[in-house]
Amino acid sequence: MIPIGLLSMTRHNVPMDNSRKNVTQWQIIGVWNPSEPLFEVLNTETPRDTRVYFTIAVDLVVQGIQEPVRFVFEAKAKIVNTSATDKFWINIPTLSKGKPLHEQFHVQLREKTNSEPNSRFDVVSCFSATQLSHQRHKLALRLRHEGQQGGDRLEGHRSSVTSLPTPSNDESEDNDEPLPSGTGVVSKECSQTELDDYHKCVFLWEGWSELLNKWHQNLSQRPKQVQTLVKRGIPEALRGEVWQLLAGCQDETTLMEQYKVLINRESPYEKYIERDINRTFPAHEFFKESGSLGQDSLFKLCKAYSNYDTEIGYCQGLSFLIASLLLHMPEEQAFCVLVKIMNEYGLRNLFRNGFEELQLKFYQLERAMDSLMPELYSHFADLGVEAHMYASQWFLTLFTAKFPLHVVFPILDLFLLDRMDTIFQIALALLSISKKDLLALDFEGVLKYFRVSLPKKFRTEENGKFLLRTAVAIKLKKLKKYEKEYQIWKESTKVENPIDRLEKENKRLLESSLRLEQENDDLAQELLTTCNSKIRLRSDLDKVEDKADTLSTELLTTRGLLVEVEDEKKRLEDEVKCLKEMCRRELERAEMEISRNAKIIVEYKQICSQLQSRFESEQSSSRESLSKMLEKVRNCERCAQLFTNNGPNKEINGDNSDDNMTDGSVNGSPNQLQLKIDELETELVKAKVALVESECRNEI
C-alpha cells in the first residue's frame, strides 16, 4: 500500500425533508503520483477479458477515538487506451447518471470507563455493508450445507470440501472449443459396497430393490425414503425404472400405442430434426455415427412428439433431453416420460406465448442472484449481462446440452423429484462456484466463460458431486414472491406512460450503445493487432517459402546425384561380384595345382627313398664282395706278392682310391639328388606363381 496525498477535505450541509435533520457530508480529495512503480498496473491497458481490482483506504481521526478509523473501499477498473478516453469523457454526463460507487460502513465502538475526553471509545470493528453481506451469505451456505450433511444419514461423514476442487492436469489443456455434448461415461455397475451402504442407512428398507418393489405396489404415492435416496444418487442400473416411477408413467399403455402411430406420420419439422440429431451427443458412442440405431431412435422420438404436441412442435434443444432419456429406456417409455416432463413438470410452458414463462424464470433467477450474490449481480448489471444470455439453454434443455453426463443424469434425478426448483438451485450453484472467475471478466469474457469454460470445470465426477451438494444446500423461499413482483411489473408496464417507458428504453439502449462502442473499440484494437501479426506472419511465410524453394532445388539436385551414385554403386557391385568369382576360380585352380604338385613331390620323394635304399643295399653288397676278394688275395701267396710290391700295391691303392672316390660319389649321390629335387620344386613354385600373375593381368 502506498500513501496518497490529501489535497482537500471540505464539509457540506445537505438539507433533508422535514422529518429528518440536515446531514453533514465530507468531501475528501486526494491525488497520487501515477509515475510510482506501484501504480504501473493502473497505467497498463487491461486485457479484454479481465478487470483490475484496487483498494482505497481512508484513515479518519474522529473525536473521542484515540486511534484513526480506517475505511476500506474495494473497486474494480478497466484501463483503456488513450484513443478511447475521448469518447469516455464525452459520455461522462450519461455515465454519471448510472449507479455510483456507494458503500455503507458499520462501526462498532466500546465505551471506556474512567477515560480521557479524547479517548472515550475503542474501535471494536469496522465492516462495510458488502463485507457483512458476504459473511452472512457464506455463513448461511455453510450452515445449510452442514445441516444437510448432519440430517442426511446417507452421507456417513461430513464433507470437508468448501470450494470447487482443482481440475486435474488433463483439464488444463483447454482451448476455445466448447465441451461436446454427451461427454463422460456413467457406469451401470452398482458395487456391493454401495448397495451395503444403502442397506445400512435406510432403516426399514433393505435397499433399492425392496423400495422399488413396494413402490410398484402403490404407484400413486411415493415412499418417504425416495427423497433421501434420490438426493444421494440413483444407481445407474436402476435410473431408467426410477425415472419412470418419479414421472408417474408406469401404466401409460395408451401413450405407447399412440407413439407407434405418431412415428409413421409425416412431420413439418423433419428437416430441423435431422439437422439437430447430428449435433446431439456427438461424443457418445450411441449417437456418434450417422444412421446408427441411436440417431434413428432419436429422430423417431423427436418426430413423434412434434406430431403429438402440434402447438409446440419441435424446438431446438429438446433432442438433448430426449437423448438422455433414450440412454436409460426404450423409445416407448422415453416418449411417455417426455410427455410427463413437458406437461406436468411445466417444461412445455417455457416454449409457449413467445417464451413469456421463460422470461419469468429469468426474472426470478436474477432476483435470487441479487439476494444471494449481490456483488455478482451488480457486476452483471454493469456489464449489461442479462439472464437470457446464459440461462436460456439451462432452462430449455435442463442442463443436458453442454455438461458431462455424470452431471446431467443426477440433475435429471433431482428435477424429476423436485420439479423446476432444481433448475434454479443448479443455476445458482453454478453462479456461486464461478463467482470469483466471473467478477474478473468483461462482457464477452463472461459469455465465453458460460459457453466454454464452465462446463469443462465439471469433467471430473468429484467436481460434479460438489456442484450437486452445493445446489441441494441452496434454499429457495422467495420464488413465489418474485413471481408476484414480476406479474405486478408486467401489469405496470401496460399502464405506464409511453413517454416514460420510451425514455427508459432509450436510456437502456444508450447504455448498450456505449458498451457496444467500447467493445467495438476493443475489437478494432484486437483486429489491428491481429493484422500486424498477420503481416509479420506473411513476411515470415514468404521467407519460409523462399527457403523451401531453395531446399526443393537442392533436393532435386541431391536426388539426381543420388541416382548417379546408385548407378555407380550398382556397377561397382557387379565388378566386385565378377572379381570375387574370378578369384574363387583362380583359388580353386591354384588349390588343385598345389594338390597335384604335392602329389608329384610325394611320388618323387618315394622314388628317391627307394633309390637310396637300393643304392645303400648295392653299396653294402659291393663292399662285402670286395672284402671277400681281398681276403682271398691275401690268402694267395702269389697274388699277395703282387699287392705287396709298390706297383701293384700302388695300383691296388690307386684302385682303392678310385674305389673310395667311387664310394664317395656313390655315397654323395642321394644328397645331390635331394638338392636337385629341391631346386626343381622351387623352380616349379616360381613358375606357378608367375603363371597365376600373368593370368590375373590378362583378365584385368
XYZ file of C-alpha atoms in Angstrom:
700
model
C 0.000 0.000 0.000
C 1.241 3.484 -0.872
C 0.081 6.725 0.805
C -1.951 9.229 -1.230
C -1.505 12.912 -0.610
C -4.528 14.721 0.858
C -5.481 17.594 -1.407
C -8.588 18.926 0.367
C -11.308 17.991 2.836
C -14.485 20.101 2.822
C -17.796 19.880 4.659
C -21.240 20.380 3.164
C -24.618 20.573 4.889
C -27.215 18.704 2.873
C -30.831 19.707 3.638
C -33.241 16.822 4.064
C -37.022 16.655 4.364
C -38.912 17.948 7.394
C -38.836 14.610 9.189
C -35.038 14.438 9.246
C -32.291 16.797 10.275
C -29.691 18.157 7.959
C -26.857 15.787 7.172
C -23.219 16.808 7.081
C -21.203 15.459 4.188
C -17.424 15.496 3.891
C -15.670 15.525 0.549
C -12.123 14.208 0.574
C -9.898 14.712 -2.457
C -6.549 13.005 -2.749
C -4.002 12.683 -5.520
C -1.366 10.119 -6.317
C 1.701 10.159 -8.481
C 0.973 7.915 -11.490
C 4.693 7.502 -12.169
C 5.170 5.476 -8.995
C 6.194 1.865 -9.758
C 3.353 0.548 -7.599
C 0.826 2.240 -9.900
C 2.184 0.552 -13.003
C -0.831 -1.763 -13.139
C -3.086 1.312 -13.415
C -1.019 2.565 -16.366
C -1.181 -0.705 -18.271
C -4.046 -1.434 -20.644
C -6.303 -4.110 -19.214
C -6.853 -7.234 -21.351
C -10.316 -7.632 -22.793
C -11.484 -10.447 -20.532
C -10.173 -9.130 -17.202
C -10.525 -6.274 -14.711
C -8.116 -4.618 -12.298
C -9.006 -4.540 -8.609
C -7.613 -1.900 -6.288
C -8.280 -0.886 -2.701
C -8.504 2.643 -1.286
C -8.209 3.119 2.475
C -9.184 6.334 4.267
C -7.959 6.907 7.830
C -10.227 9.333 9.678
C -9.453 10.869 13.047
C -12.751 11.014 14.928
C -13.262 12.995 18.087
C -13.423 10.721 21.107
C -11.460 7.910 19.450
C -7.745 7.865 20.022
C -6.711 5.743 17.039
C -7.704 6.684 13.464
C -10.596 4.692 11.970
C -9.788 3.061 8.641
C -12.496 2.791 5.974
C -11.623 0.465 3.102
C -13.158 0.699 -0.374
C -12.613 -2.042 -2.922
C -13.268 -1.213 -6.553
C -12.566 -2.634 -9.962
C -11.436 -0.778 -13.044
C -10.598 -1.271 -16.674
C -7.615 0.582 -18.101
C -8.263 1.570 -21.723
C -6.080 3.004 -24.453
C -5.776 6.771 -24.755
C -7.640 6.582 -28.064
C -10.759 5.510 -26.169
C -10.621 8.142 -23.410
C -12.013 10.924 -25.611
C -15.225 9.011 -26.096
C -15.301 8.312 -22.356
C -15.163 11.994 -21.404
C -17.800 12.860 -23.990
C -20.199 10.379 -22.400
C -19.396 11.331 -18.783
C -22.785 13.088 -18.304
C -24.611 9.946 -19.320
C -22.388 7.619 -17.334
C -22.661 9.761 -14.206
C -26.386 9.097 -14.122
C -25.692 5.433 -13.546
C -25.195 3.676 -10.273
C -22.380 5.381 -8.265
C -19.962 3.547 -6.021
C -21.795 3.743 -2.720
C -20.686 1.915 0.390
C -22.125 1.934 3.895
C -19.917 1.152 6.893
C -20.850 -0.250 10.286
C -18.503 0.851 13.072
C -18.805 -0.874 16.444
C -17.412 1.072 19.428
C -16.779 0.162 23.059
C -17.000 2.944 25.647
C -14.150 3.204 28.093
C -14.630 3.820 31.788
C -12.579 6.494 33.527
C -11.050 7.587 30.268
C -9.823 10.895 28.964
C -12.214 13.042 26.886
C -10.195 12.496 23.714
C -10.166 8.731 24.186
C -13.656 7.725 25.264
C -14.134 4.853 22.786
C -12.247 1.910 21.359
C -12.979 0.636 17.858
C -14.162 -2.978 18.065
C -14.790 -3.498 14.351
C -15.351 -1.630 11.131
C -17.029 -3.500 8.283
C -18.613 -2.376 5.069
C -22.124 -3.473 4.153
C -20.706 -5.558 1.309
C -18.332 -7.396 3.646
C -21.125 -8.107 6.112
C -23.390 -9.336 3.331
C -20.693 -11.691 2.064
C -20.012 -13.032 5.538
C -23.706 -13.621 6.230
C -24.148 -15.340 2.883
C -21.131 -17.604 3.405
C -22.265 -18.427 6.931
C -25.783 -19.250 5.754
C -24.480 -21.511 2.996
C -22.106 -23.263 5.376
C -24.805 -23.789 7.991
C -27.260 -25.104 5.412
C -24.570 -27.345 3.968
C -23.617 -28.730 7.374
C -27.254 -29.087 8.356
C -27.939 -31.017 5.178
C -24.977 -33.287 5.869
C -25.923 -33.795 9.513
C -29.548 -34.577 8.723
C -28.767 -36.886 5.857
C -27.647 -40.201 7.314
C -26.678 -41.457 3.911
C -23.643 -39.171 3.878
C -21.855 -41.215 6.575
C -19.260 -38.492 7.044
C -19.009 -34.745 6.767
C -17.572 -33.302 3.647
C -14.567 -31.092 4.149
C -14.860 -29.550 0.685
C -15.585 -25.835 0.848
C -14.715 -24.889 -2.715
C -14.525 -26.385 -6.140
C -11.625 -28.858 -6.294
C -8.773 -28.008 -8.587
C -9.202 -29.646 -12.013
C -6.847 -32.446 -12.979
C -3.986 -31.996 -15.415
C -5.963 -33.080 -18.435
C -8.354 -30.185 -17.820
C -5.595 -27.702 -18.151
C -5.319 -28.468 -21.842
C -8.356 -26.292 -22.569
C -8.942 -24.364 -25.777
C -11.736 -22.190 -27.120
C -13.789 -25.169 -28.279
C -16.906 -25.938 -26.191
C -17.209 -29.282 -24.477
C -19.046 -31.683 -26.848
C -22.452 -32.784 -25.594
C -22.629 -36.367 -24.408
C -19.154 -36.243 -22.870
C -18.482 -38.513 -19.902
C -19.045 -42.144 -19.060
C -21.507 -43.295 -16.404
C -21.052 -46.896 -15.292
C -24.153 -49.028 -14.842
C -22.400 -51.315 -12.392
C -23.506 -50.975 -8.787
C -20.843 -52.229 -6.398
C -21.696 -54.357 -3.391
C -20.142 -51.712 -1.151
C -22.556 -49.111 -2.467
C -25.510 -51.427 -2.001
C -24.393 -52.287 1.531
C -24.115 -48.586 2.285
C -27.705 -48.094 1.226
C -28.795 -51.064 3.320
C -27.166 -49.668 6.442
C -28.569 -46.170 6.062
C -32.165 -46.952 5.182
C -33.782 -48.065 8.411
C -36.764 -50.231 7.426
C -35.829 -50.608 3.793
C -33.179 -53.093 2.774
C -32.118 -51.360 -0.413
C -33.390 -50.003 -3.671
C -34.805 -53.332 -4.797
C -37.192 -53.585 -1.844
C -38.027 -49.896 -2.176
C -38.956 -50.335 -5.833
C -40.993 -53.443 -5.091
C -43.061 -51.601 -2.511
C -43.360 -48.576 -4.765
C -44.810 -50.750 -7.541
C -47.494 -51.905 -5.117
C -48.717 -48.312 -4.693
C -47.778 -46.190 -7.701
C -49.909 -43.249 -6.597
C -47.746 -42.475 -3.566
C -44.011 -42.038 -3.311
C -42.301 -43.790 -0.401
C -40.871 -41.457 2.192
C -37.343 -42.673 1.664
C -37.361 -41.662 -2.019
C -36.415 -38.050 -1.241
C -33.305 -39.083 0.658
C -32.241 -41.809 -1.741
C -32.629 -39.686 -4.865
C -30.560 -36.855 -3.379
C -27.942 -39.431 -2.553
C -27.910 -40.511 -6.187
C -29.809 -43.136 -8.139
C -27.682 -46.139 -9.202
C -27.191 -46.064 -12.954
C -28.597 -49.581 -13.355
C -31.896 -48.500 -11.728
C -32.116 -44.977 -13.139
C -34.455 -45.775 -16.036
C -37.004 -47.515 -13.817
C -36.826 -44.856 -11.086
C -37.294 -42.038 -13.608
C -40.483 -43.641 -14.855
C -41.747 -44.037 -11.295
C -40.893 -40.428 -10.394
C -42.642 -39.152 -13.529
C -45.670 -41.366 -12.845
C -45.844 -43.051 -16.237
C -45.787 -46.755 -15.404
C -49.201 -47.621 -16.858
C -49.281 -45.436 -19.961
C -50.260 -48.076 -22.497
C -52.371 -45.522 -24.358
C -49.395 -43.238 -24.902
C -47.256 -46.172 -26.007
C -49.808 -47.216 -28.587
C -50.171 -43.629 -29.701
C -46.400 -43.396 -30.147
C -46.445 -46.270 -32.633
C -48.954 -44.324 -34.712
C -47.201 -40.952 -34.432
C -43.841 -42.178 -35.723
C -45.470 -43.179 -39.019
C -46.888 -39.711 -39.678
C -45.017 -37.039 -41.554
C -43.887 -34.008 -39.572
C -43.221 -30.477 -40.864
C -40.179 -30.353 -38.568
C -38.345 -33.335 -40.041
C -35.583 -31.317 -41.728
C -34.913 -29.407 -38.490
C -34.832 -32.658 -36.534
C -32.398 -34.244 -38.993
C -30.154 -31.213 -38.682
C -30.154 -31.332 -34.884
C -29.653 -35.058 -34.310
C -26.171 -34.885 -35.842
C -25.271 -32.280 -33.205
C -26.801 -34.168 -30.291
C -24.362 -36.055 -28.044
C -21.664 -36.405 -30.745
C -19.244 -37.558 -28.037
C -21.392 -40.576 -27.115
C -20.960 -43.838 -28.992
C -24.717 -44.488 -29.168
C -25.383 -41.278 -31.153
C -21.984 -40.734 -32.762
C -22.410 -42.469 -36.110
C -24.773 -41.094 -38.736
C -27.617 -43.525 -39.410
C -26.910 -45.504 -36.234
C -29.573 -47.043 -34.016
C -29.244 -44.164 -31.554
C -29.776 -41.460 -34.164
C -32.667 -43.394 -35.672
C -34.405 -43.703 -32.278
C -33.726 -40.034 -31.560
C -35.233 -38.978 -34.884
C -38.368 -41.073 -34.370
C -38.919 -39.792 -30.836
C -38.484 -36.124 -31.823
C -40.784 -36.636 -34.781
C -43.410 -38.386 -32.651
C -43.519 -35.570 -30.096
C -43.750 -32.899 -32.801
C -46.835 -34.724 -34.092
C -48.195 -35.237 -30.566
C -47.924 -31.587 -29.453
C -48.773 -29.540 -32.523
C -48.727 -26.239 -30.599
C -45.095 -26.622 -29.545
C -43.994 -28.949 -32.325
C -40.248 -29.374 -32.220
C -37.977 -26.824 -30.556
C -34.222 -26.798 -30.710
C -32.778 -28.282 -27.539
C -35.399 -30.961 -26.965
C -33.161 -33.506 -28.673
C -30.640 -33.353 -25.795
C -33.296 -34.186 -23.205
C -34.703 -36.958 -25.402
C -31.211 -38.422 -25.922
C -30.699 -38.538 -22.143
C -33.936 -40.492 -21.772
C -33.062 -42.906 -24.593
C -29.838 -43.860 -22.815
C -31.919 -45.354 -19.976
C -35.089 -46.784 -21.503
C -36.706 -47.918 -24.787
C -38.373 -45.481 -27.162
C -41.938 -46.033 -25.933
C -41.104 -45.460 -22.258
C -38.903 -42.479 -23.148
C -41.820 -40.929 -25.045
C -44.090 -41.316 -22.014
C -41.551 -39.713 -19.666
C -41.009 -36.862 -22.150
C -44.744 -36.139 -22.310
C -44.914 -36.073 -18.499
C -41.944 -33.707 -18.243
C -43.362 -31.350 -20.850
C -46.904 -31.251 -19.460
C -46.818 -31.960 -15.730
C -43.366 -30.561 -14.938
C -44.009 -27.298 -16.769
C -41.263 -27.502 -19.377
C -43.829 -27.067 -22.157
C -44.925 -23.699 -20.768
C -41.440 -22.280 -21.282
C -41.890 -22.571 -25.059
C -45.388 -21.036 -25.209
C -46.584 -17.461 -25.789
C -43.290 -16.138 -27.048
C -41.349 -17.656 -24.129
C -43.245 -15.491 -21.646
C -42.936 -18.087 -18.877
C -39.211 -18.309 -19.574
C -38.885 -14.547 -19.041
C -40.463 -15.043 -15.611
C -37.821 -17.671 -14.781
C -35.093 -15.248 -15.822
C -36.524 -12.572 -13.541
C -36.728 -14.999 -10.626
C -33.148 -16.119 -11.223
C -31.821 -12.552 -11.314
C -33.721 -11.603 -8.144
C -32.408 -14.706 -6.376
C -28.886 -13.861 -7.541
C -29.315 -10.295 -6.268
C -30.328 -11.686 -2.886
C -27.606 -14.336 -2.581
C -24.776 -12.816 -4.652
C -25.280 -9.032 -4.808
C -21.717 -8.344 -5.951
C -22.055 -10.661 -8.937
C -25.496 -9.254 -9.727
C -24.091 -5.706 -9.742
C -21.193 -6.829 -11.921
C -23.579 -8.341 -14.473
C -25.725 -5.209 -14.369
C -22.696 -3.003 -15.033
C -21.634 -5.156 -17.969
C -25.136 -5.500 -19.364
C -25.153 -9.284 -18.990
C -28.747 -10.484 -18.721
C -30.032 -13.867 -17.637
C -31.314 -14.846 -21.067
C -27.765 -14.614 -22.431
C -26.545 -17.561 -20.386
C -29.509 -19.270 -18.695
C -31.920 -19.865 -21.581
C -30.230 -23.139 -22.506
C -30.183 -24.201 -18.848
C -33.960 -23.948 -18.547
C -34.923 -25.175 -22.020
C -32.629 -28.235 -22.039
C -32.432 -28.912 -18.276
C -28.603 -28.652 -18.459
C -28.397 -31.609 -20.867
C -26.782 -29.735 -23.774
C -23.333 -28.737 -22.514
C -22.491 -30.539 -19.299
C -20.931 -34.020 -18.916
C -23.304 -36.951 -18.491
C -22.202 -37.686 -14.924
C -23.596 -34.213 -14.115
C -26.634 -34.344 -16.420
C -28.137 -37.567 -15.056
C -28.098 -36.557 -11.342
C -29.626 -33.194 -12.321
C -32.476 -35.054 -14.029
C -32.801 -37.184 -10.876
C -33.376 -34.061 -8.799
C -35.564 -32.420 -11.463
C -37.945 -35.389 -11.577
C -38.027 -35.257 -7.779
C -38.401 -31.510 -7.087
C -39.505 -30.171 -10.485
C -38.428 -26.690 -11.647
C -36.888 -25.634 -8.317
C -33.968 -27.917 -9.137
C -33.064 -25.812 -12.184
C -32.891 -22.687 -10.016
C -30.739 -24.478 -7.448
C -28.292 -25.769 -10.056
C -28.118 -22.369 -11.779
C -27.426 -20.534 -8.519
C -24.866 -23.145 -7.525
C -23.040 -22.671 -10.830
C -23.026 -18.901 -10.368
C -21.842 -19.221 -6.777
C -18.994 -21.583 -7.654
C -17.892 -19.426 -10.600
C -18.398 -16.044 -8.953
C -14.699 -15.317 -8.455
C -13.910 -16.033 -12.103
C -16.909 -14.107 -13.415
C -16.088 -10.974 -11.427
C -12.764 -10.707 -13.265
C -14.259 -10.895 -16.788
C -15.809 -8.386 -19.151
C -18.952 -8.832 -21.242
C -17.514 -11.097 -23.911
C -15.386 -12.928 -21.368
C -18.470 -13.740 -19.272
C -20.391 -15.130 -22.238
C -17.399 -17.166 -23.365
C -16.953 -18.459 -19.820
C -20.546 -19.737 -19.707
C -20.230 -21.274 -23.156
C -16.778 -22.890 -22.904
C -15.070 -22.800 -19.521
C -17.931 -23.507 -17.125
C -18.928 -26.967 -18.461
C -15.264 -28.007 -18.537
C -14.940 -27.364 -14.812
C -17.138 -30.395 -14.133
C -15.432 -33.014 -16.276
C -14.498 -34.927 -13.132
C -17.075 -36.744 -11.021
C -15.683 -35.119 -7.878
C -16.497 -31.628 -9.187
C -19.921 -32.819 -10.349
C -20.752 -34.126 -6.876
C -19.572 -30.860 -5.362
C -21.954 -28.957 -7.654
C -24.895 -31.133 -6.608
C -24.072 -30.788 -2.905
C -23.897 -27.022 -3.287
C -27.192 -26.928 -5.197
C -29.087 -29.048 -2.677
C -27.911 -26.747 0.132
C -29.499 -23.677 -1.517
C -32.955 -22.865 -0.157
C -35.497 -21.138 -2.381
C -38.139 -19.395 -0.298
C -38.900 -16.276 -2.327
C -39.655 -17.615 -5.794
C -43.390 -17.073 -5.304
C -42.702 -13.539 -4.104
C -40.542 -12.850 -7.148
C -43.270 -14.240 -9.384
C -45.801 -11.807 -7.898
C -43.345 -8.943 -8.370
C -42.924 -9.906 -11.993
C -46.671 -10.016 -12.563
C -47.087 -6.607 -10.926
C -44.286 -5.220 -13.059
C -45.904 -6.646 -16.197
C -49.197 -5.032 -15.299
C -47.496 -1.711 -14.562
C -45.784 -1.686 -17.926
C -49.148 -1.945 -19.613
C -50.442 1.249 -17.939
C -47.114 3.089 -17.856
C -46.822 6.389 -19.653
C -45.444 5.641 -23.131
C -43.068 8.598 -22.887
C -41.576 7.358 -19.612
C -41.309 3.871 -20.995
C -39.598 5.148 -24.119
C -37.206 7.268 -22.042
C -36.224 4.238 -20.003
C -35.847 2.207 -23.135
C -33.811 4.985 -24.711
C -31.539 5.139 -21.664
C -31.075 1.399 -21.714
C -30.315 1.448 -25.419
C -27.863 4.320 -24.933
C -26.016 2.385 -22.268
C -25.992 -0.648 -24.521
C -24.727 1.512 -27.360
C -21.888 2.845 -25.207
C -20.996 -0.638 -24.141
C -21.088 -1.887 -27.705
C -18.961 1.038 -28.869
C -16.402 0.215 -26.215
C -16.460 -3.399 -27.261
C -16.160 -2.280 -30.877
C -13.067 -0.251 -29.979
C -11.630 -3.261 -28.193
C -12.331 -5.425 -31.201
C -10.820 -2.825 -33.525
C -7.685 -2.740 -31.408
C -7.582 -6.507 -31.401
C -8.141 -6.527 -35.166
C -5.271 -4.081 -35.633
C -3.029 -6.274 -33.527
C -4.165 -9.283 -35.499
C -3.467 -7.518 -38.811
C 0.026 -6.591 -37.676
C 0.601 -10.138 -36.603
C -0.765 -11.321 -39.928
C 1.604 -9.028 -41.857
C 4.520 -10.240 -39.798
C 3.471 -13.821 -40.330
C 3.087 -13.152 -44.074
C 6.653 -11.864 -44.198
C 7.876 -14.863 -42.260
C 5.875 -17.098 -44.555
C 7.487 -15.543 -47.649
C 10.920 -16.173 -46.183
C 9.969 -19.710 -45.367
C 8.595 -20.225 -48.880
C 11.841 -18.892 -50.422
C 13.814 -21.189 -48.211
C 11.501 -24.021 -49.166
C 12.109 -23.309 -52.882
C 15.865 -23.342 -52.315
C 15.624 -26.553 -50.387
C 13.434 -28.047 -53.121
C 16.070 -27.211 -55.751
C 18.780 -28.667 -53.572
C 16.622 -31.692 -53.020
C 16.199 -32.256 -56.774
C 19.962 -31.893 -57.293
C 20.642 -34.262 -54.454
C 18.182 -36.749 -55.874
C 19.986 -36.609 -59.272
C 23.325 -37.178 -57.564
C 21.778 -39.961 -55.586
C 20.639 -41.689 -58.794
C 24.131 -41.381 -60.261
C 25.721 -42.668 -57.085
C 23.306 -45.580 -57.017
C 24.191 -46.437 -60.658
C 27.910 -46.238 -59.855
C 27.320 -48.330 -56.791
C 25.497 -50.930 -58.848
C 28.326 -51.012 -61.441
C 30.954 -51.410 -58.731
C 28.921 -54.129 -57.079
C 28.810 -56.003 -60.405
C 32.577 -55.611 -60.832
C 33.221 -56.769 -57.308
C 30.996 -59.730 -57.954
C 32.994 -60.621 -61.105
C 36.298 -60.217 -59.268
C 35.074 -62.402 -56.469
C 34.035 -65.052 -58.950
C 37.393 -64.830 -60.773
C 39.329 -65.044 -57.531
C 37.238 -68.003 -56.496
C 38.011 -69.812 -59.759
C 41.732 -68.988 -59.595
C 41.847 -70.059 -55.990
C 40.238 -73.357 -56.824
C 42.665 -73.870 -59.734
C 45.655 -72.955 -57.573
C 44.465 -75.304 -54.878
C 44.150 -78.070 -57.479
C 47.653 -77.296 -58.851
C 49.109 -77.263 -55.377
C 47.420 -80.535 -54.627
C 48.784 -82.078 -57.867
C 52.294 -80.770 -57.198
C 52.128 -82.067 -53.682
C 51.275 -85.488 -55.035
C 54.209 -85.341 -57.533
C 56.589 -84.292 -54.775
C 55.384 -87.126 -52.608
C 55.928 -89.524 -55.505
C 59.429 -88.067 -56.142
C 60.275 -88.469 -52.504
C 59.107 -92.067 -52.585
C 61.263 -92.791 -55.717
C 64.269 -91.111 -54.127
C 63.739 -93.066 -50.977
C 63.550 -96.280 -52.949
C 66.697 -95.408 -54.950
C 68.539 -94.503 -51.776
C 67.586 -97.789 -50.208
C 68.624 -99.678 -53.315
C 71.906 -97.760 -53.533
C 72.727 -98.439 -49.937
C 71.989 -102.123 -50.350
C 74.143 -102.307 -53.523
C 76.949 -100.459 -51.814
C 76.816 -102.758 -48.876
C 76.914 -105.833 -51.090
C 79.794 -104.369 -53.122
C 81.806 -103.795 -50.005
C 81.185 -107.266 -48.792
C 82.273 -108.695 -52.169
C 85.389 -106.548 -52.159
C 86.251 -107.607 -48.650
C 85.896 -111.243 -49.582
C 88.028 -110.785 -52.654
C 90.743 -109.035 -50.661
C 90.660 -111.795 -48.138
C 91.162 -114.358 -50.866
C 94.002 -112.341 -52.402
C 95.817 -112.166 -49.107
C 95.470 -115.832 -48.678
C 97.122 -116.406 -52.088
C 100.899 -116.056 -51.836
C 101.391 -115.277 -55.465
C 98.673 -112.653 -55.502
C 99.719 -111.301 -52.153
C 103.181 -110.504 -53.529
C 101.679 -108.553 -56.270
C 99.850 -106.434 -53.771
C 102.872 -106.006 -51.532
C 105.009 -104.567 -54.309
C 104.908 -100.904 -54.959
C 103.492 -101.207 -58.298
C 100.603 -103.447 -57.678
C 100.146 -102.041 -54.307
C 100.082 -98.623 -55.826
C 97.726 -99.857 -58.364
C 95.738 -101.510 -55.747
C 95.908 -98.397 -53.643
C 95.130 -96.438 -56.690
C 92.313 -98.738 -57.276
C 91.312 -98.358 -53.684
C 91.459 -94.621 -54.025
C 89.340 -94.931 -57.070
C 87.085 -97.182 -55.131
C 86.984 -94.642 -52.339
C 86.189 -91.957 -54.774
C 83.581 -94.169 -56.277
C 82.217 -94.879 -52.844
C 82.224 -91.178 -52.022
C 80.497 -90.383 -55.206
C 78.040 -93.123 -54.644
C 77.514 -92.019 -51.053
C 77.096 -88.402 -52.149
C 74.633 -89.110 -54.962
C 71.440 -89.131 -52.751
C 72.314 -85.723 -51.351
C 72.851 -84.397 -54.786
C 69.562 -85.880 -55.869
C 67.787 -84.200 -52.900
C 69.345 -80.887 -53.751
C 68.274 -81.310 -57.330
C 64.736 -82.120 -56.270
C 64.586 -79.043 -54.038
C 65.790 -76.879 -56.872
C 63.177 -78.353 -59.166
C 60.420 -77.756 -56.604
C 61.481 -74.137 -56.131
C 61.517 -73.548 -59.856
C 58.090 -75.198 -60.126
C 56.578 -72.932 -57.453
C 58.054 -69.830 -59.099
C 56.663 -70.935 -62.428
C 53.175 -71.448 -60.935
C 53.199 -68.036 -59.257
C 54.336 -66.382 -62.464
C 51.594 -68.209 -64.345
C 48.866 -67.027 -61.903
C 50.091 -63.413 -62.065
C 50.115 -63.470 -65.835
C 46.551 -64.869 -65.962
C 45.300 -62.217 -63.479
C 46.863 -59.459 -65.613
C 45.277 -60.900 -68.718
C 41.788 -60.986 -67.105
C 42.065 -57.424 -65.740
